[in-house]
Short mmCIF file of C-alpha atoms in Angstrom, two decimals:
data_model
loop_
_atom_site.label_atom_id
_atom_site.label_comp_id
_atom_site.label_asym_id
_atom_site.label_seq_id
_atom_site.Cartn_x
_atom_site.Cartn_y
_atom_site.Cartn_z
CA UNK T 1 42.22 -13.18 -84.29
CA UNK T 2 40.05 -15.70 -82.34
CA UNK T 3 36.51 -14.51 -82.64
CA UNK T 4 34.41 -14.52 -79.49
CA UNK T 5 30.83 -14.25 -80.80
CA UNK T 6 29.16 -15.14 -77.59
CA UNK T 7 30.62 -12.18 -75.72
CA UNK T 8 30.40 -9.87 -78.74
CA UNK T 9 26.66 -10.54 -79.03
CA UNK T 10 26.28 -9.80 -75.27
CA UNK T 11 27.97 -6.53 -75.57
CA UNK T 12 26.05 -5.54 -78.66
CA UNK T 13 22.80 -6.25 -76.96
CA UNK T 14 23.75 -3.97 -74.05
CA UNK T 15 25.07 -1.11 -76.30
CA UNK T 16 23.59 2.19 -75.37
CA UNK T 17 21.25 0.86 -72.80
CA UNK T 18 22.03 3.47 -70.16
CA UNK T 19 23.76 0.86 -67.88
CA UNK T 20 27.42 0.46 -66.91
CA UNK T 21 28.69 -2.68 -68.57
CA UNK T 22 30.85 -4.51 -66.13
CA UNK T 23 33.07 -7.04 -67.83
CA UNK T 24 34.43 -9.41 -65.19
CA UNK T 25 36.68 -12.43 -65.21
CA UNK T 26 40.14 -13.72 -64.22
CA UNK T 27 43.06 -11.56 -65.18
CA UNK T 28 44.58 -12.54 -68.59
CA UNK T 29 41.33 -14.35 -69.66
CA UNK T 30 40.74 -11.92 -72.62
CA UNK T 31 38.69 -9.16 -71.15
CA UNK T 32 40.79 -6.32 -72.51
CA UNK T 33 41.19 -7.89 -75.90
CA UNK T 34 37.41 -8.34 -76.02
CA UNK T 35 36.83 -4.69 -75.41
CA UNK T 36 39.87 -2.96 -76.99
CA UNK T 37 40.02 -5.08 -80.14
CA UNK T 38 36.97 -7.08 -80.95
CA UNK T 39 34.29 -4.61 -79.70
CA UNK T 40 36.46 -1.60 -80.67
CA UNK T 41 36.52 -3.04 -84.22
CA UNK T 42 32.73 -3.56 -84.10
CA UNK T 43 31.99 0.09 -83.07
CA UNK T 44 34.38 1.34 -85.88
CA UNK T 45 32.45 -0.82 -88.42
CA UNK T 46 29.28 0.67 -87.20
CA UNK T 47 30.56 4.16 -88.06
CA UNK T 48 31.68 5.33 -84.67
CA UNK T 49 34.61 7.83 -84.87
CA UNK T 50 37.69 6.75 -83.10
CA UNK T 51 37.86 9.91 -81.24
CA UNK T 52 34.61 9.00 -79.50
CA UNK T 53 36.12 5.75 -78.10
CA UNK T 54 37.91 6.70 -74.91
CA UNK T 55 40.13 3.90 -73.70
CA UNK T 56 42.37 3.81 -70.62
CA UNK T 57 44.18 0.65 -69.08
CA UNK T 58 44.87 1.24 -65.42
CA UNK T 59 47.45 -1.58 -65.47
CA UNK T 60 49.76 0.54 -67.64
CA UNK T 61 52.57 2.45 -65.81
CA UNK T 62 51.84 5.59 -67.68
CA UNK T 63 48.26 5.60 -66.35
CA UNK T 64 49.02 5.14 -62.63
CA UNK T 65 48.10 8.72 -62.09
CA UNK T 66 44.52 7.82 -62.85
CA UNK T 67 44.33 5.48 -59.85
CA UNK T 68 43.37 8.67 -58.34
CA UNK T 69 39.51 8.93 -59.01
CA UNK T 70 39.59 12.62 -59.38
CA UNK T 71 42.33 12.52 -61.92
CA UNK T 72 40.51 9.72 -63.77
CA UNK T 73 37.33 11.76 -63.87
CA UNK T 74 39.03 14.76 -65.02
CA UNK T 75 40.90 12.96 -67.90
CA UNK T 76 37.68 11.33 -69.18
CA UNK T 77 35.52 14.49 -69.06
CA UNK T 78 38.29 16.38 -70.89
CA UNK T 79 37.86 13.97 -73.85
CA UNK T 80 34.17 14.66 -74.20
CA UNK T 81 33.84 17.77 -76.34
CA UNK T 82 30.58 17.49 -78.20
CA UNK T 83 27.10 16.05 -77.95
CA UNK T 84 27.75 12.78 -79.84
CA UNK T 85 27.87 9.52 -78.09
CA UNK T 86 31.32 8.55 -76.44
CA UNK T 87 32.22 4.95 -75.68
CA UNK T 88 34.28 4.79 -72.48
CA UNK T 89 36.46 1.75 -71.79
CA UNK T 90 38.24 1.53 -68.46
CA UNK T 91 40.41 -1.49 -67.92
CA UNK T 92 41.02 -3.17 -64.50
CA UNK T 93 39.08 -0.57 -62.64
CA UNK T 94 39.69 -2.13 -59.35
CA UNK T 95 43.11 -0.30 -59.31
CA UNK T 96 41.33 3.02 -58.68
CA UNK T 97 42.00 3.99 -55.06
CA UNK T 98 39.54 5.45 -52.61
CA UNK T 99 40.54 8.99 -51.43
CA UNK T 100 38.89 11.38 -48.95
CA UNK T 101 36.76 14.15 -50.23
CA UNK T 102 38.98 17.20 -50.70
CA UNK T 103 36.20 19.54 -50.17
CA UNK T 104 36.75 21.19 -46.68
CA UNK T 105 33.17 22.27 -46.65
CA UNK T 106 32.20 18.50 -46.58
CA UNK T 107 34.41 17.09 -43.91
CA UNK T 108 32.15 14.07 -43.21
CA UNK T 109 31.43 13.30 -46.87
CA UNK T 110 31.84 9.67 -48.13
CA UNK T 111 35.25 8.79 -49.70
CA UNK T 112 35.55 9.26 -53.47
CA UNK T 113 35.86 5.92 -55.27
CA UNK T 114 35.61 4.56 -58.78
CA UNK T 115 31.91 4.26 -58.17
CA UNK T 116 31.83 8.05 -57.71
CA UNK T 117 33.52 8.46 -61.00
CA UNK T 118 31.15 6.22 -62.85
CA UNK T 119 28.03 7.63 -61.19
CA UNK T 120 29.25 11.07 -62.19
CA UNK T 121 29.69 10.11 -65.77
CA UNK T 122 26.28 8.47 -65.83
CA UNK T 123 24.66 11.92 -65.40
CA UNK T 124 25.89 12.75 -68.90
CA UNK T 125 23.45 11.84 -71.73
CA UNK T 126 26.06 11.03 -74.24
CA UNK T 127 28.28 8.31 -72.70
CA UNK T 128 28.19 4.51 -72.84
CA UNK T 129 30.41 3.04 -70.15
CA UNK T 130 32.31 -0.30 -70.18
CA UNK T 131 34.69 -1.30 -67.33
CA UNK T 132 36.62 -4.48 -66.80
CA UNK T 133 37.70 -5.87 -63.47
CA UNK T 134 39.11 -8.92 -61.74
CA UNK T 135 37.73 -8.67 -58.31
CA UNK T 136 34.26 -10.01 -57.82
CA UNK T 137 33.70 -8.59 -54.38
CA UNK T 138 34.37 -5.08 -55.69
CA UNK T 139 32.69 -5.56 -58.92
CA UNK T 140 29.75 -7.89 -58.21
CA UNK T 141 28.51 -7.93 -54.76
CA UNK T 142 28.31 -4.14 -54.46
CA UNK T 143 27.13 -3.31 -57.90
CA UNK T 144 23.41 -2.97 -57.21
CA UNK T 145 24.05 -0.77 -54.23
CA UNK T 146 26.85 1.50 -55.56
CA UNK T 147 25.41 1.84 -59.03
CA UNK T 148 21.82 1.98 -57.89
CA UNK T 149 20.69 -0.77 -60.32
CA UNK T 150 22.53 0.67 -63.21
CA UNK T 151 25.23 -2.00 -63.51
CA UNK T 152 25.09 -4.79 -66.17
CA UNK T 153 27.64 -7.65 -65.65
CA UNK T 154 29.14 -9.58 -68.52
CA UNK T 155 31.24 -12.46 -67.32
CA UNK T 156 34.11 -13.57 -69.57
CA UNK T 157 35.86 -16.96 -69.32
CA UNK T 158 39.04 -18.26 -70.99
CA UNK T 159 38.57 -19.76 -74.39
CA UNK T 160 35.95 -22.60 -74.51
CA UNK T 161 36.87 -25.62 -76.68
CA UNK T 162 35.24 -24.18 -79.81
CA UNK T 163 37.29 -21.16 -79.54
CA UNK T 164 40.34 -23.15 -78.83
CA UNK T 165 39.76 -25.37 -81.86
CA UNK T 166 39.57 -22.19 -84.15
CA UNK T 167 43.11 -21.61 -83.41
CA UNK T 168 44.42 -25.30 -83.12
CA UNK T 169 46.34 -26.83 -85.98
CA UNK T 170 45.48 -30.58 -85.60
CA UNK T 171 42.64 -32.99 -85.33
CA UNK T 172 39.85 -32.69 -82.80
CA UNK T 173 41.07 -35.63 -80.67
CA UNK T 174 44.42 -34.20 -80.14
CA UNK T 175 42.94 -30.83 -79.69
CA UNK T 176 40.74 -32.14 -76.85
CA UNK T 177 43.59 -33.64 -74.99
CA UNK T 178 45.59 -30.50 -75.26
CA UNK T 179 42.72 -28.39 -74.16
CA UNK T 180 42.22 -30.57 -71.07
CA UNK T 181 45.97 -30.28 -70.25
CA UNK T 182 46.64 -26.63 -70.93
CA UNK T 183 43.25 -25.01 -71.03
CA UNK T 184 42.07 -21.86 -72.80
CA UNK T 185 44.02 -18.97 -71.37
CA UNK T 186 44.80 -16.97 -74.59
CA UNK T 187 48.54 -16.63 -74.20
CA UNK T 188 48.82 -20.32 -73.27
CA UNK T 189 46.85 -21.33 -76.31
CA UNK T 190 49.16 -19.27 -78.56
CA UNK T 191 52.34 -20.68 -76.96
CA UNK T 192 53.78 -23.55 -79.08
CA UNK T 193 55.62 -25.84 -76.65
CA UNK T 194 54.90 -27.62 -73.35
CA UNK T 195 57.66 -25.63 -71.72
CA UNK T 196 56.32 -22.14 -72.87
CA UNK T 197 52.70 -23.15 -71.92
CA UNK T 198 53.70 -24.58 -68.59
CA UNK T 199 56.04 -21.59 -67.67
CA UNK T 200 53.28 -19.10 -68.56
CA UNK T 201 50.60 -20.72 -66.51
CA UNK T 202 52.75 -21.24 -63.46
CA UNK T 203 54.01 -17.64 -63.65
CA UNK T 204 50.44 -16.33 -64.09
CA UNK T 205 49.70 -17.87 -60.70
CA UNK T 206 52.74 -16.63 -58.92
CA UNK T 207 53.24 -13.23 -60.42
CA UNK T 208 49.55 -12.20 -60.82
CA UNK T 209 46.91 -14.24 -59.08
CA UNK T 210 48.72 -14.97 -55.80
CA UNK T 211 50.21 -11.45 -55.59
CA UNK T 212 46.83 -9.92 -56.24
CA UNK T 213 45.24 -11.97 -53.41
CA UNK T 214 48.14 -11.04 -50.96
CA UNK T 215 47.86 -7.41 -51.87
CA UNK T 216 44.04 -7.30 -51.30
CA UNK T 217 43.74 -9.55 -48.38
CA UNK T 218 47.16 -9.17 -46.59
CA UNK T 219 47.38 -12.86 -45.70
CA UNK T 220 50.77 -13.60 -43.98
CA UNK T 221 51.12 -17.40 -44.38
CA UNK T 222 51.79 -17.73 -48.15
CA UNK T 223 52.69 -21.39 -47.79
CA UNK T 224 49.25 -22.28 -46.25
CA UNK T 225 47.51 -20.18 -48.88
CA UNK T 226 49.24 -22.13 -51.59
CA UNK T 227 48.58 -25.44 -49.92
CA UNK T 228 44.87 -24.74 -49.77
CA UNK T 229 44.78 -23.84 -53.47
CA UNK T 230 46.69 -27.12 -54.21
CA UNK T 231 44.34 -29.18 -52.14
CA UNK T 232 41.42 -27.73 -54.13
CA UNK T 233 43.20 -28.44 -57.37
CA UNK T 234 43.70 -32.11 -56.35
CA UNK T 235 39.99 -32.48 -55.35
CA UNK T 236 38.42 -31.09 -58.60
CA UNK T 237 35.25 -32.95 -59.15
CA UNK T 238 35.17 -34.30 -55.61
CA UNK T 239 32.99 -33.20 -52.62
CA UNK T 240 35.06 -31.24 -50.20
CA UNK T 241 34.63 -28.80 -47.30
CA UNK T 242 36.54 -26.70 -44.81
CA UNK T 243 36.69 -29.71 -42.45
CA UNK T 244 38.21 -31.97 -45.02
CA UNK T 245 40.93 -29.41 -45.77
CA UNK T 246 41.60 -28.96 -42.10
CA UNK T 247 42.06 -32.74 -41.72
CA UNK T 248 44.53 -32.73 -44.65
CA UNK T 249 46.62 -30.08 -42.98
CA UNK T 250 46.66 -32.11 -39.72
CA UNK T 251 47.52 -35.44 -41.34
CA UNK T 252 49.97 -34.24 -43.99
CA UNK T 253 51.42 -31.04 -42.65
CA UNK T 254 51.18 -31.89 -39.03
CA UNK T 255 49.74 -28.47 -38.25
CA UNK T 256 46.45 -26.83 -37.53
CA UNK T 257 44.82 -24.14 -39.66
CA UNK T 258 41.58 -22.57 -38.41
CA UNK T 259 38.37 -23.00 -40.33
CA UNK T 260 38.02 -19.19 -40.74
CA UNK T 261 41.35 -18.87 -42.28
CA UNK T 262 40.63 -21.78 -44.77
CA UNK T 263 37.27 -20.19 -45.61
CA UNK T 264 38.94 -16.75 -46.11
CA UNK T 265 41.44 -18.25 -48.51
CA UNK T 266 38.74 -20.01 -50.48
CA UNK T 267 36.64 -16.87 -50.59
CA UNK T 268 39.66 -14.88 -51.90
CA UNK T 269 40.29 -17.36 -54.72
CA UNK T 270 36.61 -17.25 -55.62
CA UNK T 271 36.54 -13.44 -55.64
CA UNK T 272 39.57 -13.50 -58.09
CA UNK T 273 37.51 -15.77 -60.43
CA UNK T 274 40.14 -18.60 -60.07
CA UNK T 275 37.80 -21.18 -58.75
CA UNK T 276 33.93 -21.55 -58.34
CA UNK T 277 32.14 -23.41 -55.79
CA UNK T 278 29.06 -25.47 -56.73
CA UNK T 279 26.22 -26.22 -54.33
CA UNK T 280 24.44 -29.54 -53.97
CA UNK T 281 20.69 -29.50 -54.78
CA UNK T 282 18.23 -31.98 -53.51
CA UNK T 283 15.98 -32.48 -56.61
CA UNK T 284 13.08 -34.09 -54.85
CA UNK T 285 13.16 -32.08 -51.63
CA UNK T 286 13.75 -28.91 -53.77
CA UNK T 287 16.34 -27.49 -51.31
CA UNK T 288 20.07 -26.75 -51.30
CA UNK T 289 22.36 -28.90 -49.20
CA UNK T 290 24.89 -26.44 -47.57
CA UNK T 291 27.98 -28.75 -47.41
CA UNK T 292 30.05 -30.23 -48.80
CA UNK T 293 30.57 -28.46 -52.23
CA UNK T 294 32.42 -29.14 -55.34
CA UNK T 295 35.06 -26.71 -56.64
CA UNK T 296 36.09 -26.13 -60.25
CA UNK T 297 38.88 -24.13 -61.71
CA UNK T 298 38.05 -21.45 -64.31
CA UNK T 299 40.58 -23.17 -66.60
CA UNK T 300 41.90 -26.67 -66.74
CA UNK T 301 45.34 -25.48 -67.59
CA UNK T 302 45.55 -23.27 -64.60
CA UNK T 303 44.49 -26.28 -62.35
CA UNK T 304 47.08 -28.50 -63.90
CA UNK T 305 49.82 -25.87 -63.42
CA UNK T 306 49.02 -25.69 -59.76
CA UNK T 307 50.00 -29.46 -59.48
CA UNK T 308 53.01 -29.14 -61.85
CA UNK T 309 51.07 -31.19 -64.49
CA UNK T 310 51.51 -34.21 -62.44
CA UNK T 311 47.85 -35.19 -61.94
CA UNK T 312 46.08 -35.74 -65.32
CA UNK T 313 42.88 -37.41 -64.32
CA UNK T 314 40.83 -37.21 -67.48
CA UNK T 315 37.55 -37.95 -65.71
CA UNK T 316 37.85 -34.92 -63.40
CA UNK T 317 39.33 -32.65 -66.04
CA UNK T 318 36.53 -33.49 -68.46
CA UNK T 319 34.00 -32.72 -65.68
CA UNK T 320 35.68 -29.38 -65.08
CA UNK T 321 35.61 -28.49 -68.70
CA UNK T 322 31.88 -29.40 -68.98
CA UNK T 323 31.13 -27.19 -66.04
CA UNK T 324 32.88 -24.18 -67.54
CA UNK T 325 31.14 -24.82 -70.79
CA UNK T 326 27.70 -24.75 -69.11
CA UNK T 327 28.58 -21.49 -67.36
CA UNK T 328 29.77 -19.90 -70.61
CA UNK T 329 26.52 -20.86 -72.25
CA UNK T 330 24.69 -18.96 -69.43
CA UNK T 331 23.39 -21.74 -67.30
CA UNK T 332 23.25 -21.72 -63.49
CA UNK T 333 24.87 -24.92 -62.35
CA UNK T 334 24.36 -27.15 -59.27
CA UNK T 335 25.41 -30.68 -58.28
CA UNK T 336 22.30 -32.76 -58.20
CA UNK T 337 21.27 -35.04 -55.30
CA UNK T 338 18.39 -37.53 -55.51
CA UNK T 339 17.40 -39.24 -52.25
CA UNK T 340 15.91 -42.71 -52.43
CA UNK T 341 14.64 -45.23 -49.91
CA UNK T 342 15.82 -48.87 -50.36
CA UNK T 343 15.97 -51.99 -48.47
CA UNK T 344 19.15 -53.55 -47.38
CA UNK T 345 20.01 -57.28 -47.27
CA UNK T 346 18.26 -57.57 -43.91
CA UNK T 347 15.09 -55.86 -45.23
CA UNK T 348 15.50 -52.67 -43.40
CA UNK T 349 14.86 -49.39 -44.96
CA UNK T 350 18.00 -47.48 -45.96
CA UNK T 351 18.20 -43.84 -47.29
CA UNK T 352 20.64 -43.21 -49.97
CA UNK T 353 21.82 -40.33 -52.00
CA UNK T 354 22.36 -40.65 -55.80
CA UNK T 355 24.43 -37.96 -57.44
CA UNK T 356 23.90 -36.16 -60.70
CA UNK T 357 27.06 -34.35 -61.75
CA UNK T 358 25.32 -31.24 -63.08
CA UNK T 359 21.86 -29.67 -62.95
CA UNK T 360 21.99 -26.79 -65.46
CA UNK T 361 19.12 -24.17 -65.43
CA UNK T 362 18.59 -21.28 -67.91
CA UNK T 363 15.19 -19.63 -67.91
CA UNK T 364 12.71 -22.46 -68.64
CA UNK T 365 15.38 -24.78 -69.67
CA UNK T 366 17.02 -27.54 -67.51
CA UNK T 367 19.60 -30.14 -68.26
CA UNK T 368 20.61 -33.12 -66.18
CA UNK T 369 24.13 -34.20 -67.11
CA UNK T 370 26.30 -37.19 -66.11
CA UNK T 371 29.97 -37.15 -67.17
CA UNK T 372 31.86 -40.34 -67.64
CA UNK T 373 34.64 -41.45 -69.88
CA UNK T 374 32.86 -44.61 -70.94
CA UNK T 375 29.63 -46.51 -70.28
CA UNK T 376 30.36 -49.38 -72.54
CA UNK T 377 30.04 -51.80 -69.54
CA UNK T 378 26.37 -52.49 -68.99
CA UNK T 379 26.78 -52.32 -65.19
CA UNK T 380 28.42 -48.96 -65.47
CA UNK T 381 25.75 -47.69 -67.73
CA UNK T 382 23.02 -48.84 -65.15
CA UNK T 383 24.90 -46.91 -62.36
CA UNK T 384 25.14 -43.67 -64.41
CA UNK T 385 21.58 -43.80 -65.52
CA UNK T 386 20.09 -44.78 -62.15
CA UNK T 387 19.64 -41.27 -60.79
CA UNK T 388 17.82 -40.25 -63.98
CA UNK T 389 15.24 -43.12 -63.50
CA UNK T 390 14.30 -41.51 -60.11
CA UNK T 391 13.33 -38.20 -61.70
CA UNK T 392 9.74 -37.49 -62.56
CA UNK T 393 10.05 -34.82 -65.14
CA UNK T 394 10.57 -34.37 -68.90
CA UNK T 395 13.78 -32.33 -68.93
CA UNK T 396 16.63 -33.70 -70.98
CA UNK T 397 18.95 -36.12 -69.33
CA UNK T 398 22.29 -36.48 -71.00
CA UNK T 399 25.31 -38.75 -70.42
CA UNK T 400 28.48 -37.33 -71.91
CA UNK T 401 31.33 -39.81 -72.66
CA UNK T 402 34.79 -39.38 -74.05
CA UNK T 403 35.52 -38.46 -77.67
CA UNK T 404 33.10 -37.92 -80.59
CA UNK T 405 29.84 -39.78 -80.56
CA UNK T 406 26.59 -38.49 -82.15
CA UNK T 407 23.73 -38.17 -79.78
CA UNK T 408 21.48 -41.23 -79.48
CA UNK T 409 18.39 -41.79 -77.26
CA UNK T 410 17.67 -45.04 -75.46
CA UNK T 411 14.34 -46.53 -74.76
CA UNK T 412 14.12 -44.52 -71.49
CA UNK T 413 14.55 -41.28 -73.29
CA UNK T 414 18.12 -40.72 -71.92
CA UNK T 415 20.65 -39.15 -74.34
CA UNK T 416 24.28 -40.35 -74.67
CA UNK T 417 26.79 -38.37 -76.78
CA UNK T 418 30.43 -37.63 -77.01
CA UNK T 419 31.72 -34.69 -75.04
CA UNK T 420 33.45 -33.27 -78.16
CA UNK T 421 30.14 -33.17 -79.93
CA UNK T 422 28.62 -31.37 -76.96
CA UNK T 423 31.39 -28.95 -76.69
CA UNK T 424 31.54 -27.91 -80.29
CA UNK T 425 28.73 -26.08 -81.95
CA UNK T 426 26.52 -28.15 -84.20
CA UNK T 427 26.87 -27.58 -87.91
#
């Protein structure tokens, strides 16, 4: 069993807090295993009787009847037979369907949804509720309204590098290359061959993610939907926007796709936790720049599978892995922009934008991070460090390079370290 202490600690910290724990993340990233095995075992070790752990997976065929919210509520309440605390796990709750209120005395009542079920259970004093879901629009944007401030989200990602290495039989350098290529989706990690890993990741997209998006959004042009996803996969680590994608369709496919359609595709992928968009932040101006953005995949293996494992650009994949690691560690992440005024060869003033790969914020902490395979060349090192020299604060400024390299600080106070050392917990 691959232990996931980061998430276990988050669940333990939220235990019995009176809120609904909403465990979100891409399908097959390990949400169910986290609840049904790791957290379940923890509760048992704490002396919770197994009859007081009510588990129901709405993906299972035999539980399709509970897609009806009234049936689901009836089932759960039938299991609560005493005053002791009951721990309720509902897996993939987005499958619960909305139905009209059957009470003829209330013809204009709101539809009954899974929110109705959860809010009804919250009225009991002896329940602690955990739900998982793979649809951020349903489970994130409406939480505060529907649960009236009683929702508490725990986001789960595929295995990070430390978790991956706990199951990898080989040295850390080979492990890093395999992690960049195949990522951290649990079943891909446990598969043994390229063929098995590749087939699983490709099928996951076609049979799960794409189908989910089509069922929820009712898009009709599947080819264009896939093409937009492939364009985003090819541009990981690069600035892009809807206009750029439109231009790609015009020049490559010789057809036009509306900006609204492209935006809807991107929104659907984001809601399914497949990709995340990262805003640009003007450090000196202290404001966000609305466009263009950078998009990162929740897993490098999923990204590579979209491109049939043809484009292995280590620079961009390393950047994607760093982004995911920062998110797993609880940071809010932006792309940094530092505007400077310089003179050109004619002596005229020129305004330039210097980029910082990541600005990571968590409470009072801030990290500035540049990602590069190597800065052995003095001129390359100067370019990477240049944005740091324009910042007037004392937050840590880090350059991550390929491989293992213990952190060292230069005379300017900038830290250079190997990405493997950054990704693995310090001993």
